[in-house]
Coordinates of C-alpha atoms in Angstrom, one line a residue:
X299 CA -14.2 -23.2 26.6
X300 CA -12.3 -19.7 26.1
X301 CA -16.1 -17.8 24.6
X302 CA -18.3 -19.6 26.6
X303 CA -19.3 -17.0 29.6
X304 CA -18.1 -18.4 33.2
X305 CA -20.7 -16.2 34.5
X306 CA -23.5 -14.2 32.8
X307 CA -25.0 -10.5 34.0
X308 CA -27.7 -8.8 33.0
X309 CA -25.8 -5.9 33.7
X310 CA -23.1 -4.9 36.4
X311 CA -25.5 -4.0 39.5
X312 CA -26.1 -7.6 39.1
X313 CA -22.8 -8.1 40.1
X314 CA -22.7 -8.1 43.8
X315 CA -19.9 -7.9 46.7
X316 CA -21.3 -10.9 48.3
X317 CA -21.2 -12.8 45.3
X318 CA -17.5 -11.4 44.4
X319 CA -16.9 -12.9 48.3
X320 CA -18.2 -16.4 47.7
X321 CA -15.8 -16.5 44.7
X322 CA -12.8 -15.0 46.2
X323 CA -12.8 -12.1 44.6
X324 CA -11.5 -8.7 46.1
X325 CA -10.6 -6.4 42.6
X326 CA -12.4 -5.8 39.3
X327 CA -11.0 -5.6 36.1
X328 CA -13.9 -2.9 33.8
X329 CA -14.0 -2.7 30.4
X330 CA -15.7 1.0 29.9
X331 CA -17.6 0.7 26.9
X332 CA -21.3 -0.7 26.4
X333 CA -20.4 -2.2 30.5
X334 CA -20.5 1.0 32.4
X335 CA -21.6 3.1 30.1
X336 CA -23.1 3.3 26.3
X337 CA -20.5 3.0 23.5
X338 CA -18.5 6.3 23.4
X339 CA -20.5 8.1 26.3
X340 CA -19.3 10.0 29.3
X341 CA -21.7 9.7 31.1
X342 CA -22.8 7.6 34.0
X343 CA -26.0 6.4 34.7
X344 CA -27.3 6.6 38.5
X345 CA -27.7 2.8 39.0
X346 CA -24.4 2.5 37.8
X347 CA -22.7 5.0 40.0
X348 CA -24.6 3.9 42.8
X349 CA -23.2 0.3 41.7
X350 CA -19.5 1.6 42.0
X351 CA -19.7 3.4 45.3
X352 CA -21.3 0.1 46.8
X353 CA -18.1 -2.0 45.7
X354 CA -15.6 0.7 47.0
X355 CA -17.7 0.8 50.5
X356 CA -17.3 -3.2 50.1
X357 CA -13.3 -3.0 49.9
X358 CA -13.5 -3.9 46.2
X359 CA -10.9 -2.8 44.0
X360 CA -11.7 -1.5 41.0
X361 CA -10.0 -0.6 37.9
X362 CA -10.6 0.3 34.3
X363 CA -9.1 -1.9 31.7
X364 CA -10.0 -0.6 27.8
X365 CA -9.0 -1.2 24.7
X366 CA -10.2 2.1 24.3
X367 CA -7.3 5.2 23.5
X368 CA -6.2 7.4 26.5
X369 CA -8.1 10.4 25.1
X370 CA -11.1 8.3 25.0
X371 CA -10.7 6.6 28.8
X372 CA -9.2 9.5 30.6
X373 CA -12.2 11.5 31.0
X374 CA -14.2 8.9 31.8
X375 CA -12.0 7.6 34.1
X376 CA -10.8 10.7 36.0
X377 CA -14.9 11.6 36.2
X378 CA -15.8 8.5 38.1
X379 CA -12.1 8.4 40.4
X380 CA -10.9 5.3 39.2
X381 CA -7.4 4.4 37.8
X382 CA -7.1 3.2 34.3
X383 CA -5.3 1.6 31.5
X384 CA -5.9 2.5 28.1
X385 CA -5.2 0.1 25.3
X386 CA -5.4 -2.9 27.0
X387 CA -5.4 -4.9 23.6
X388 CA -7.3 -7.7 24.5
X389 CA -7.6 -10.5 24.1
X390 CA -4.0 -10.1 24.8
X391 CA -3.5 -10.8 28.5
X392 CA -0.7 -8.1 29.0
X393 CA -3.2 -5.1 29.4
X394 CA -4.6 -7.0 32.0
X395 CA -1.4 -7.4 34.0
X396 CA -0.2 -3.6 33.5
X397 CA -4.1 -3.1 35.1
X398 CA -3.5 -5.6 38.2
X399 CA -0.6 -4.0 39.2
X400 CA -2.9 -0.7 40.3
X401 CA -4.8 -3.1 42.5
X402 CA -2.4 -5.1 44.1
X403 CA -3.6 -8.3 44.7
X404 CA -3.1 -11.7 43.1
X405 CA -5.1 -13.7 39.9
X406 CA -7.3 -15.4 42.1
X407 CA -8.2 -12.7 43.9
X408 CA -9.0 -10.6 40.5
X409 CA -11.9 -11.0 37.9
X410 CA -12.4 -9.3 34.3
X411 CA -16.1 -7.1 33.9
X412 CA -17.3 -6.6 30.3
X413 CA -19.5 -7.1 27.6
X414 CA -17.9 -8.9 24.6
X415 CA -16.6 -12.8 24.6
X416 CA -14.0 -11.9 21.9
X417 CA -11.7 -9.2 23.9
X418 CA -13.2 -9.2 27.8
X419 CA -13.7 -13.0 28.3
X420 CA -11.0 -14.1 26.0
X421 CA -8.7 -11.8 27.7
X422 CA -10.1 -13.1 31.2
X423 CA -9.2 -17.0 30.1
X424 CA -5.9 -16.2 28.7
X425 CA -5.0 -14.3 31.6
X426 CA -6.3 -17.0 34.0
X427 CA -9.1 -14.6 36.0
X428 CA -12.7 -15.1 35.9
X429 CA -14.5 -13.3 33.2
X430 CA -18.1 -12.2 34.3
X431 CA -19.9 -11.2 30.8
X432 CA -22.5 -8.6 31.6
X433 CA -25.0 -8.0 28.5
X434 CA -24.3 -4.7 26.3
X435 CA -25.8 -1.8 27.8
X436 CA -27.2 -0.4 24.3
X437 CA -27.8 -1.7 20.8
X438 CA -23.9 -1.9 18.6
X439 CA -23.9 0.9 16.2
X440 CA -20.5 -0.2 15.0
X441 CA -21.1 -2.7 12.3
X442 CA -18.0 -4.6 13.6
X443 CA -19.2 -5.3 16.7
X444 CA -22.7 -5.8 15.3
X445 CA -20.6 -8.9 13.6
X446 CA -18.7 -10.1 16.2
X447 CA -22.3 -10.2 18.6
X448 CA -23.8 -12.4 15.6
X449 CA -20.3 -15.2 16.6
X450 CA -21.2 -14.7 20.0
X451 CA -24.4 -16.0 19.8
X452 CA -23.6 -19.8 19.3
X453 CA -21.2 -19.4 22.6
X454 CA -24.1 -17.6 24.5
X455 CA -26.7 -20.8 23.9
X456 CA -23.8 -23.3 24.9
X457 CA -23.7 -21.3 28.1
X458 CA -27.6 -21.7 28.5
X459 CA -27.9 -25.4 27.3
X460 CA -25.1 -26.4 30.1
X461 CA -27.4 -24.4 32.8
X462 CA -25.9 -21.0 32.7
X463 CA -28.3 -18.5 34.3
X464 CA -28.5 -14.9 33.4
X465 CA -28.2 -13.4 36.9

């Protein structure tokens, strides 16, 4: 199913280059915002940084892909020394293509990072990539988001009951 997680993180250190090798994986797709870092923040955490360097060291492309504006992904962006596309509009795939073609590598070798089954694993499915769904790094203060998490939940137990792990 297109909301139903193919993969569930507790949060993207979780993710690791030896798993990303098992599935074929050599480039990430990142969504920015409540992934690698709170909602609106510039700021990196050290885990997280640490997280990034390991996957470049690993040959892993990488890749932001908001729906986020430029003035909001630029920064951020620029700050870690990764390229970027801003709004990506997913669940639309075509973000997700203009972002692939930084990495230059085919589908199967590419996978979509984030946090929300709406936009990030939507996009993933439509696009034909794996989505790995990391959990939100903070509590929603947007009350549309806070919304959209509440639809999620249904998707999140069907992921469970068929003997999804959180990893």
């Amino acid at each position: 199913m297109w909301f139903t997680p193919q993969y569930l993180f507790q949060d993207v250190t979780h993710i690791t280059p030896e798993f990303l090798q098992q599935k074929g994986i050599r480039a990430l797709l990142l969504d920015v915002d409540n992934t690698l870092t709170s909602h609106g923040s510039q700021q990196l955490s050290p885990e997280i940084a640490h997280w990034l360097e390991q996957m470049k060291q690993a040959g892993i492309k990488l890749v932001i892909a908001s729906n986020n504006t430029h003035h909001r992904v630029e920064p951020f962006a620029s700050r870690i020394d990764l390229p970027f596309v801003a709004m990506c509009c997913k669940p639309l795939p075509f973000g997700l293509a203009r972002a692939r073609k930084h990495l230059g590598v085919g589908r199967r070798e590419l996978a979509m990072v984030g946090d929300q089954l709406f936009t990030d694993r939507l996009a993933a499915a439509w696009y034909g990539i794996p989505g790995l769904v990391v959990l939100p790094m903070a509590e929603d203060t947007h009350k549309g988001i806070r919304f959209k998490r509440k639809l999620e939940e249904p998707f999140l137990r069907r992921y469970y009951k068929k003997g999804g792990i959180l990893r």
